[in-house]
């Protein structure tokens, strides 16, 4: 049945739309459609959950339902990458208004399936309910493949800080969308759907990463968590950053003095940043700084960054 509202589709119809055509993934013993899903695991399992709320984490005027589904999966899986795990599968809780078009849910589900395939994650099941506003919660389970988790607490003086993935693209996209523009497409698309470097977290763990985090709230904010958990000073060198042409264009167009702000404080790209013993950085990672003994702060070219800090989910805006 095409068209109609979520209320007309009903809860069971809604679930059928989401779980149909699901591929079975390795390790999944019992998939969606029963009271529980079951997967088999050897050793430690990593778990993380991530919630997105309509009009707070996405706007329907900026993002398609497919984008929302893809982003919800990508953001959750990025947290698994950050400890060096590979996804086994995920469960989704979806609360939506009964008046919402059923096609929204169909497109959302298509996005979820698409990103699950990219990430190598199975969709194990979920729950739906009616609510005044749309809320999506994704809970992911990951396989540490016999390794210890890479935490935020392992950075040591003498380590280098390295980056895998993009920084500040989603934030540049948000900045132009916020002003009513739709281009450059590259940054607008980055805001709509992040591209976490799937598999890079496990590769970093195999290479001996001492600490790792995914950049969801901004590089300074997230490396701040590493500095505090590890009890070290992190020094970033801006000459090591790659500022892309669309970011320069956006900074110029919106009258921002320095596109570096996107790189240092922009969230939502879900790049990975990790610390490694010098000489132990895996291929494809960019060295952006180093770790020193000292108070637990992040310095930019030797000084405290004076611009705006990263996103704080409870402050209601940029700090
Ligand atoms: Mg995270």
mmCIF file of C-alpha atoms and ligand atoms in Angstrom:
data_model
loop_
_atom_site.group_PDB
_atom_site.id
_atom_site.type_symbol
_atom_site.label_atom_id
_atom_site.label_comp_id
_atom_site.label_asym_id
_atom_site.label_seq_id
_atom_site.Cartn_x
_atom_site.Cartn_y
_atom_site.Cartn_z
ATOM 1 C CA UNK A 1 0.000 0.000 0.000
ATOM 2 C CA UNK A 2 1.540 3.285 -1.055
ATOM 3 C CA UNK A 3 0.568 6.655 0.405
ATOM 4 C CA UNK A 4 -1.588 7.078 3.512
ATOM 5 C CA UNK A 5 -0.600 8.125 6.989
ATOM 6 C CA UNK A 6 1.274 6.276 9.707
ATOM 7 C CA UNK A 7 -2.034 6.012 11.615
ATOM 8 C CA UNK A 8 -3.675 4.243 8.669
ATOM 9 C CA UNK A 9 -0.715 1.875 8.307
ATOM 10 C CA UNK A 10 -0.850 0.861 11.992
ATOM 11 C CA UNK A 11 1.967 -0.364 14.190
ATOM 12 C CA UNK A 12 2.304 -3.803 12.608
ATOM 13 C CA UNK A 13 2.156 -2.386 9.103
ATOM 14 C CA UNK A 14 4.815 0.109 10.093
ATOM 15 C CA UNK A 15 7.108 -2.603 11.427
ATOM 16 C CA UNK A 16 6.593 -4.662 8.255
ATOM 17 C CA UNK A 17 7.680 -1.659 6.179
ATOM 18 C CA UNK A 18 10.869 -1.302 8.187
ATOM 19 C CA UNK A 19 11.965 -4.915 8.462
ATOM 20 C CA UNK A 20 11.034 -6.262 5.033
ATOM 21 C CA UNK A 21 13.821 -7.483 2.727
ATOM 22 C CA UNK A 22 16.388 -7.472 5.489
ATOM 23 C CA UNK A 23 19.624 -9.214 4.670
ATOM 24 C CA UNK A 24 20.793 -11.679 7.309
ATOM 25 C CA UNK A 25 24.231 -10.824 8.573
ATOM 26 C CA UNK A 26 26.980 -12.915 10.044
ATOM 27 C CA UNK A 27 26.438 -13.828 13.676
ATOM 28 C CA UNK A 28 22.689 -13.189 13.651
ATOM 29 C CA UNK A 29 20.843 -16.285 14.898
ATOM 30 C CA UNK A 30 17.332 -14.812 15.036
ATOM 31 C CA UNK A 31 16.502 -11.607 13.150
ATOM 32 C CA UNK A 32 13.636 -9.132 13.292
ATOM 33 C CA UNK A 33 10.054 -10.359 13.708
ATOM 34 C CA UNK A 34 10.158 -12.291 16.969
ATOM 35 C CA UNK A 35 10.139 -11.077 20.585
ATOM 36 C CA UNK A 36 13.907 -10.743 20.632
ATOM 37 C CA UNK A 37 16.739 -10.855 18.166
ATOM 38 C CA UNK A 38 19.607 -13.191 18.933
ATOM 39 C CA UNK A 39 23.196 -12.957 17.772
ATOM 40 C CA UNK A 40 26.200 -15.026 18.717
ATOM 41 C CA UNK A 41 29.383 -13.438 19.923
ATOM 42 C CA UNK A 42 32.757 -14.614 21.117
ATOM 43 C CA UNK A 43 34.407 -12.381 23.655
ATOM 44 C CA UNK A 44 33.456 -8.783 24.387
ATOM 45 C CA UNK A 45 30.538 -6.982 22.736
ATOM 46 C CA UNK A 46 30.504 -3.168 22.419
ATOM 47 C CA UNK A 47 27.152 -1.357 22.802
ATOM 48 C CA UNK A 48 26.194 2.228 22.086
ATOM 49 C CA UNK A 49 22.969 4.168 21.581
ATOM 50 C CA UNK A 50 22.190 7.440 19.839
ATOM 51 C CA UNK A 51 18.953 9.470 19.749
ATOM 52 C CA UNK A 52 17.852 12.026 17.155
ATOM 53 C CA UNK A 53 14.844 14.324 17.558
ATOM 54 C CA UNK A 54 13.003 16.057 14.699
ATOM 55 C CA UNK A 55 13.696 19.802 14.460
ATOM 56 C CA UNK A 56 16.625 19.414 16.820
ATOM 57 C CA UNK A 57 18.915 16.922 15.062
ATOM 58 C CA UNK A 58 17.360 17.252 11.630
ATOM 59 C CA UNK A 59 14.905 19.492 9.787
ATOM 60 C CA UNK A 60 12.463 17.967 7.311
ATOM 61 C CA UNK A 61 13.000 21.009 5.088
ATOM 62 C CA UNK A 62 16.747 20.263 4.904
ATOM 63 C CA UNK A 63 16.901 16.461 4.977
ATOM 64 C CA UNK A 64 14.899 13.762 3.227
ATOM 65 C CA UNK A 65 13.563 10.836 5.305
ATOM 66 C CA UNK A 66 16.186 8.668 3.580
ATOM 67 C CA UNK A 67 18.905 11.069 4.774
ATOM 68 C CA UNK A 68 17.541 10.861 8.338
ATOM 69 C CA UNK A 69 17.613 7.055 8.288
ATOM 70 C CA UNK A 70 21.150 6.998 6.924
ATOM 71 C CA UNK A 71 22.392 9.600 9.417
ATOM 72 C CA UNK A 72 20.859 7.800 12.414
ATOM 73 C CA UNK A 73 22.672 4.579 11.500
ATOM 74 C CA UNK A 74 25.960 6.309 10.618
ATOM 75 C CA UNK A 75 26.099 8.288 13.876
ATOM 76 C CA UNK A 76 25.477 5.183 15.966
ATOM 77 C CA UNK A 77 27.960 2.955 14.128
ATOM 78 C CA UNK A 78 30.633 5.682 14.389
ATOM 79 C CA UNK A 79 30.611 5.192 18.157
ATOM 80 C CA UNK A 80 31.467 1.512 17.666
ATOM 81 C CA UNK A 81 34.289 2.467 15.328
ATOM 82 C CA UNK A 82 35.611 4.756 18.065
ATOM 83 C CA UNK A 83 36.375 1.803 20.359
ATOM 84 C CA UNK A 84 37.704 -0.317 17.509
ATOM 85 C CA UNK A 85 34.647 -2.560 17.076
ATOM 86 C CA UNK A 86 32.905 -3.692 13.914
ATOM 87 C CA UNK A 87 29.093 -3.657 13.889
ATOM 88 C CA UNK A 88 27.163 -6.891 14.341
ATOM 89 C CA UNK A 89 23.746 -5.309 14.170
ATOM 90 C CA UNK A 90 21.443 -2.653 15.491
ATOM 91 C CA UNK A 91 17.927 -2.124 16.803
ATOM 92 C CA UNK A 92 15.843 0.962 16.071
ATOM 93 C CA UNK A 93 13.167 2.646 18.141
ATOM 94 C CA UNK A 94 11.010 4.950 16.027
ATOM 95 C CA UNK A 95 8.385 7.276 17.501
ATOM 96 C CA UNK A 96 6.375 9.290 14.964
ATOM 97 C CA UNK A 97 3.121 11.288 14.856
ATOM 98 C CA UNK A 98 0.162 9.214 13.560
ATOM 99 C CA UNK A 99 -0.524 11.992 11.038
ATOM 100 C CA UNK A 100 2.917 11.569 9.420
ATOM 101 C CA UNK A 101 2.860 10.288 5.826
ATOM 102 C CA UNK A 102 3.557 6.561 5.677
ATOM 103 C CA UNK A 103 5.890 7.303 2.767
ATOM 104 C CA UNK A 104 8.140 9.166 5.219
ATOM 105 C CA UNK A 105 8.609 5.922 7.147
ATOM 106 C CA UNK A 106 9.136 3.908 3.942
ATOM 107 C CA UNK A 107 11.861 6.301 2.772
ATOM 108 C CA UNK A 108 13.385 6.439 6.250
ATOM 109 C CA UNK A 109 13.500 2.629 6.320
ATOM 110 C CA UNK A 110 15.138 2.587 2.887
ATOM 111 C CA UNK A 111 17.824 4.925 4.237
ATOM 112 C CA UNK A 112 18.360 2.712 7.270
ATOM 113 C CA UNK A 113 18.798 -0.346 5.064
ATOM 114 C CA UNK A 114 21.159 1.511 2.713
ATOM 115 C CA UNK A 115 23.433 2.696 5.504
ATOM 116 C CA UNK A 116 23.337 -0.670 7.305
ATOM 117 C CA UNK A 117 24.654 -2.202 4.101
ATOM 118 C CA UNK A 118 27.438 0.409 3.809
ATOM 119 C CA UNK A 119 28.398 -0.044 7.459
ATOM 120 C CA UNK A 120 28.178 -3.848 7.351
ATOM 121 C CA UNK A 121 25.544 -3.925 10.097
ATOM 122 C CA UNK A 122 22.417 -6.066 10.308
ATOM 123 C CA UNK A 123 19.068 -4.576 11.305
ATOM 124 C CA UNK A 124 18.083 -6.831 14.189
ATOM 125 C CA UNK A 125 14.722 -5.355 15.073
ATOM 126 C CA UNK A 126 13.083 -2.465 16.808
ATOM 127 C CA UNK A 127 9.968 -0.853 18.170
ATOM 128 C CA UNK A 128 7.546 1.808 16.989
ATOM 129 C CA UNK A 129 5.137 4.030 18.837
ATOM 130 C CA UNK A 130 3.140 7.206 18.328
ATOM 131 C CA UNK A 131 4.528 10.473 19.660
ATOM 132 C CA UNK A 132 3.908 14.199 19.132
ATOM 133 C CA UNK A 133 7.236 14.584 17.345
ATOM 134 C CA UNK A 134 9.509 12.141 15.512
ATOM 135 C CA UNK A 135 12.270 10.568 17.604
ATOM 136 C CA UNK A 136 14.742 7.951 16.322
ATOM 137 C CA UNK A 137 16.931 5.898 18.648
ATOM 138 C CA UNK A 138 19.508 3.508 17.226
ATOM 139 C CA UNK A 139 21.280 1.021 19.490
ATOM 140 C CA UNK A 140 24.254 -0.792 17.970
ATOM 141 C CA UNK A 141 26.124 -3.909 19.008
ATOM 142 C CA UNK A 142 29.705 -4.395 17.898
ATOM 143 C CA UNK A 143 32.280 -7.147 17.792
ATOM 144 C CA UNK A 144 35.671 -6.288 19.264
ATOM 145 C CA UNK A 145 37.129 -9.290 17.421
ATOM 146 C CA UNK A 146 38.982 -10.417 20.513
ATOM 147 C CA UNK A 147 40.719 -7.079 21.111
ATOM 148 C CA UNK A 148 40.462 -4.802 24.128
ATOM 149 C CA UNK A 149 38.382 -1.674 23.479
ATOM 150 C CA UNK A 150 40.360 1.452 22.552
ATOM 151 C CA UNK A 151 39.240 4.003 25.146
ATOM 152 C CA UNK A 152 39.636 7.768 25.561
ATOM 153 C CA UNK A 153 42.038 7.226 28.450
ATOM 154 C CA UNK A 154 45.114 5.730 26.788
ATOM 155 C CA UNK A 155 46.888 8.737 25.207
ATOM 156 C CA UNK A 156 50.485 9.049 26.426
ATOM 157 C CA UNK A 157 53.081 11.846 26.154
ATOM 158 C CA UNK A 158 55.087 11.289 22.972
ATOM 159 C CA UNK A 159 52.129 9.874 21.037
ATOM 160 C CA UNK A 160 51.000 11.535 17.828
ATOM 161 C CA UNK A 161 47.385 12.542 17.166
ATOM 162 C CA UNK A 162 45.979 11.404 13.823
ATOM 163 C CA UNK A 163 42.748 11.807 11.905
ATOM 164 C CA UNK A 164 40.775 9.628 9.505
ATOM 165 C CA UNK A 165 37.802 11.133 7.689
ATOM 166 C CA UNK A 166 36.423 14.599 7.101
ATOM 167 C CA UNK A 167 36.166 17.510 9.528
ATOM 168 C CA UNK A 168 33.968 20.572 9.294
ATOM 169 C CA UNK A 169 32.068 19.572 6.160
ATOM 170 C CA UNK A 170 28.736 18.989 7.903
ATOM 171 C CA UNK A 171 29.146 22.235 9.843
ATOM 172 C CA UNK A 172 29.825 24.206 6.658
ATOM 173 C CA UNK A 173 26.684 22.586 5.208
ATOM 174 C CA UNK A 174 24.643 23.520 8.260
ATOM 175 C CA UNK A 175 25.915 27.091 7.994
ATOM 176 C CA UNK A 176 24.683 27.507 4.410
ATOM 177 C CA UNK A 177 21.365 25.699 4.994
ATOM 178 C CA UNK A 178 20.820 27.935 8.006
ATOM 179 C CA UNK A 179 21.053 30.925 5.700
ATOM 180 C CA UNK A 180 18.586 29.480 3.203
ATOM 181 C CA UNK A 181 21.111 28.304 0.599
ATOM 182 C CA UNK A 182 21.459 24.845 -0.925
ATOM 183 C CA UNK A 183 25.037 24.939 -2.182
ATOM 184 C CA UNK A 184 27.884 24.018 -2.303
ATOM 185 C CA UNK A 185 26.257 20.595 -2.681
ATOM 186 C CA UNK A 186 29.299 18.788 -1.248
ATOM 187 C CA UNK A 187 28.953 20.379 2.181
ATOM 188 C CA UNK A 188 25.132 20.356 2.185
ATOM 189 C CA UNK A 189 25.191 16.624 1.438
ATOM 190 C CA UNK A 190 27.761 16.154 4.209
ATOM 191 C CA UNK A 191 25.333 17.752 6.639
ATOM 192 C CA UNK A 192 22.541 15.478 5.453
ATOM 193 C CA UNK A 193 24.492 12.205 5.557
ATOM 194 C CA UNK A 194 27.858 11.849 7.300
ATOM 195 C CA UNK A 195 30.485 9.501 5.888
ATOM 196 C CA UNK A 196 32.210 7.821 8.833
ATOM 197 C CA UNK A 197 35.339 5.936 7.770
ATOM 198 C CA UNK A 198 33.807 2.491 8.290
ATOM 199 C CA UNK A 199 36.386 -0.100 9.239
ATOM 200 C CA UNK A 200 39.055 2.470 10.126
ATOM 201 C CA UNK A 201 38.391 2.122 13.859
ATOM 202 C CA UNK A 202 39.131 -1.592 13.847
ATOM 203 C CA UNK A 203 42.198 -0.975 11.656
ATOM 204 C CA UNK A 204 43.449 1.653 14.118
ATOM 205 C CA UNK A 205 42.919 -0.747 17.003
ATOM 206 C CA UNK A 206 44.903 -3.448 15.169
ATOM 207 C CA UNK A 207 47.668 -0.885 14.562
ATOM 208 C CA UNK A 208 47.869 -0.228 18.306
ATOM 209 C CA UNK A 209 45.913 3.024 18.763
ATOM 210 C CA UNK A 210 46.360 4.149 22.378
ATOM 211 C CA UNK A 211 43.170 6.281 22.511
ATOM 212 C CA UNK A 212 40.364 7.005 20.058
ATOM 213 C CA UNK A 213 37.097 8.950 19.695
ATOM 214 C CA UNK A 214 34.709 9.795 16.881
ATOM 215 C CA UNK A 215 34.289 13.502 16.175
ATOM 216 C CA UNK A 216 30.590 14.141 16.748
ATOM 217 C CA UNK A 217 30.685 17.385 18.757
ATOM 218 C CA UNK A 218 33.745 19.048 17.207
ATOM 219 C CA UNK A 219 37.448 18.174 17.206
ATOM 220 C CA UNK A 220 38.328 20.450 20.150
ATOM 221 C CA UNK A 221 35.412 19.228 22.255
ATOM 222 C CA UNK A 222 36.026 15.560 21.496
ATOM 223 C CA UNK A 223 39.803 15.671 21.879
ATOM 224 C CA UNK A 224 39.080 17.536 25.121
ATOM 225 C CA UNK A 225 37.432 14.321 26.344
ATOM 226 C CA UNK A 226 40.602 12.403 25.411
ATOM 227 C CA UNK A 227 42.863 14.976 27.126
ATOM 228 C CA UNK A 228 40.851 14.789 30.353
ATOM 229 C CA UNK A 229 40.403 11.012 30.371
ATOM 230 C CA UNK A 230 44.109 10.479 29.626
ATOM 231 C CA UNK A 231 45.431 13.339 31.800
ATOM 232 C CA UNK A 232 47.537 14.840 28.993
ATOM 233 C CA UNK A 233 47.921 18.004 26.924
ATOM 234 C CA UNK A 234 47.047 17.666 23.238
ATOM 235 C CA UNK A 235 48.802 20.012 20.821
ATOM 236 C CA UNK A 236 47.229 20.506 17.377
ATOM 237 C CA UNK A 237 49.109 22.053 14.446
ATOM 238 C CA UNK A 238 46.795 23.869 12.052
ATOM 239 C CA UNK A 239 49.346 23.626 9.221
ATOM 240 C CA UNK A 240 48.510 19.893 9.154
ATOM 241 C CA UNK A 241 44.823 20.441 8.433
ATOM 242 C CA UNK A 242 43.335 20.160 5.005
ATOM 243 C CA UNK A 243 40.839 22.990 4.427
ATOM 244 C CA UNK A 244 38.775 22.067 1.380
ATOM 245 C CA UNK A 245 37.761 24.567 -1.289
ATOM 246 C CA UNK A 246 33.991 24.368 -0.492
ATOM 247 C CA UNK A 247 34.787 25.207 3.135
ATOM 248 C CA UNK A 248 36.774 28.275 2.107
ATOM 249 C CA UNK A 249 33.938 29.302 -0.209
ATOM 250 C CA UNK A 250 31.333 28.974 2.539
ATOM 251 C CA UNK A 251 33.442 30.844 5.086
ATOM 252 C CA UNK A 252 33.879 33.682 2.598
ATOM 253 C CA UNK A 253 30.198 33.742 1.620
ATOM 254 C CA UNK A 254 28.952 33.968 5.204
ATOM 255 C CA UNK A 255 31.533 36.527 6.277
ATOM 256 C CA UNK A 256 33.404 34.207 8.604
ATOM 257 C CA UNK A 257 37.015 35.244 8.977
ATOM 258 C CA UNK A 258 38.522 31.810 9.170
ATOM 259 C CA UNK A 259 37.335 28.458 7.753
ATOM 260 C CA UNK A 260 39.481 26.826 10.457
ATOM 261 C CA UNK A 261 36.524 27.199 12.814
ATOM 262 C CA UNK A 262 34.631 24.590 10.787
ATOM 263 C CA UNK A 263 37.543 22.158 11.174
ATOM 264 C CA UNK A 264 38.071 22.691 14.894
ATOM 265 C CA UNK A 265 34.508 22.992 16.165
ATOM 266 C CA UNK A 266 32.206 21.501 13.520
ATOM 267 C CA UNK A 267 30.475 18.300 14.610
ATOM 268 C CA UNK A 268 28.503 15.576 12.859
ATOM 269 C CA UNK A 269 31.087 14.396 10.314
ATOM 270 C CA UNK A 270 32.005 11.425 12.532
ATOM 271 C CA UNK A 271 35.637 11.310 11.525
ATOM 272 C CA UNK A 272 37.857 9.275 13.830
ATOM 273 C CA UNK A 273 40.737 10.776 15.746
ATOM 274 C CA UNK A 274 43.204 8.567 17.571
ATOM 275 C CA UNK A 275 46.579 8.633 19.248
ATOM 276 C CA UNK A 276 49.410 6.309 18.255
ATOM 277 C CA UNK A 277 52.988 5.763 19.312
ATOM 278 C CA UNK A 278 55.194 7.797 16.955
ATOM 279 C CA UNK A 279 55.870 5.703 13.856
ATOM 280 C CA UNK A 280 52.752 3.589 14.401
ATOM 281 C CA UNK A 281 50.227 5.610 12.396
ATOM 282 C CA UNK A 282 48.329 3.384 9.928
ATOM 283 C CA UNK A 283 48.133 4.202 6.220
ATOM 284 C CA UNK A 284 45.493 6.744 5.278
ATOM 285 C CA UNK A 285 45.552 8.625 8.589
ATOM 286 C CA UNK A 286 46.711 12.256 8.724
ATOM 287 C CA UNK A 287 48.899 13.367 11.643
ATOM 288 C CA UNK A 288 47.424 16.588 13.099
ATOM 289 C CA UNK A 289 49.245 16.982 16.397
ATOM 290 C CA UNK A 290 50.925 15.324 19.328
ATOM 291 C CA UNK A 291 50.501 14.499 23.008
ATOM 292 C CA UNK A 292 52.513 16.085 25.825
ATOM 293 C CA UNK A 293 52.634 15.791 29.594
ATOM 294 C CA UNK A 294 50.704 18.640 31.189
ATOM 295 C CA UNK A 295 47.301 19.861 32.185
ATOM 296 C CA UNK A 296 44.383 18.169 30.386
ATOM 297 C CA UNK A 297 43.641 20.674 27.626
ATOM 298 C CA UNK A 298 43.757 20.921 23.843
ATOM 299 C CA UNK A 299 45.932 23.685 22.395
ATOM 300 C CA UNK A 300 45.889 24.971 18.812
ATOM 301 C CA UNK A 301 49.318 26.088 17.569
ATOM 302 C CA UNK A 302 50.353 26.309 21.207
ATOM 303 C CA UNK A 303 47.467 28.496 22.408
ATOM 304 C CA UNK A 304 43.918 28.141 23.686
ATOM 305 C CA UNK A 305 41.463 28.444 20.780
ATOM 306 C CA UNK A 306 39.579 31.725 21.133
ATOM 307 C CA UNK A 307 36.761 30.994 18.691
ATOM 308 C CA UNK A 308 33.472 29.243 19.428
ATOM 309 C CA UNK A 309 33.629 25.791 20.975
ATOM 310 C CA UNK A 310 31.869 22.637 19.793
ATOM 311 C CA UNK A 311 28.218 21.756 20.027
ATOM 312 C CA UNK A 312 26.772 21.183 23.504
ATOM 313 C CA UNK A 313 23.522 19.245 23.274
ATOM 314 C CA UNK A 314 22.101 20.770 26.454
ATOM 315 C CA UNK A 315 23.082 24.388 25.972
ATOM 316 C CA UNK A 316 20.542 24.947 23.219
ATOM 317 C CA UNK A 317 23.112 26.491 20.933
ATOM 318 C CA UNK A 318 26.746 27.058 20.249
ATOM 319 C CA UNK A 319 28.826 27.962 23.264
HETATM 320 MG MG1 LIG B 1 31.144 9.235 20.104
#
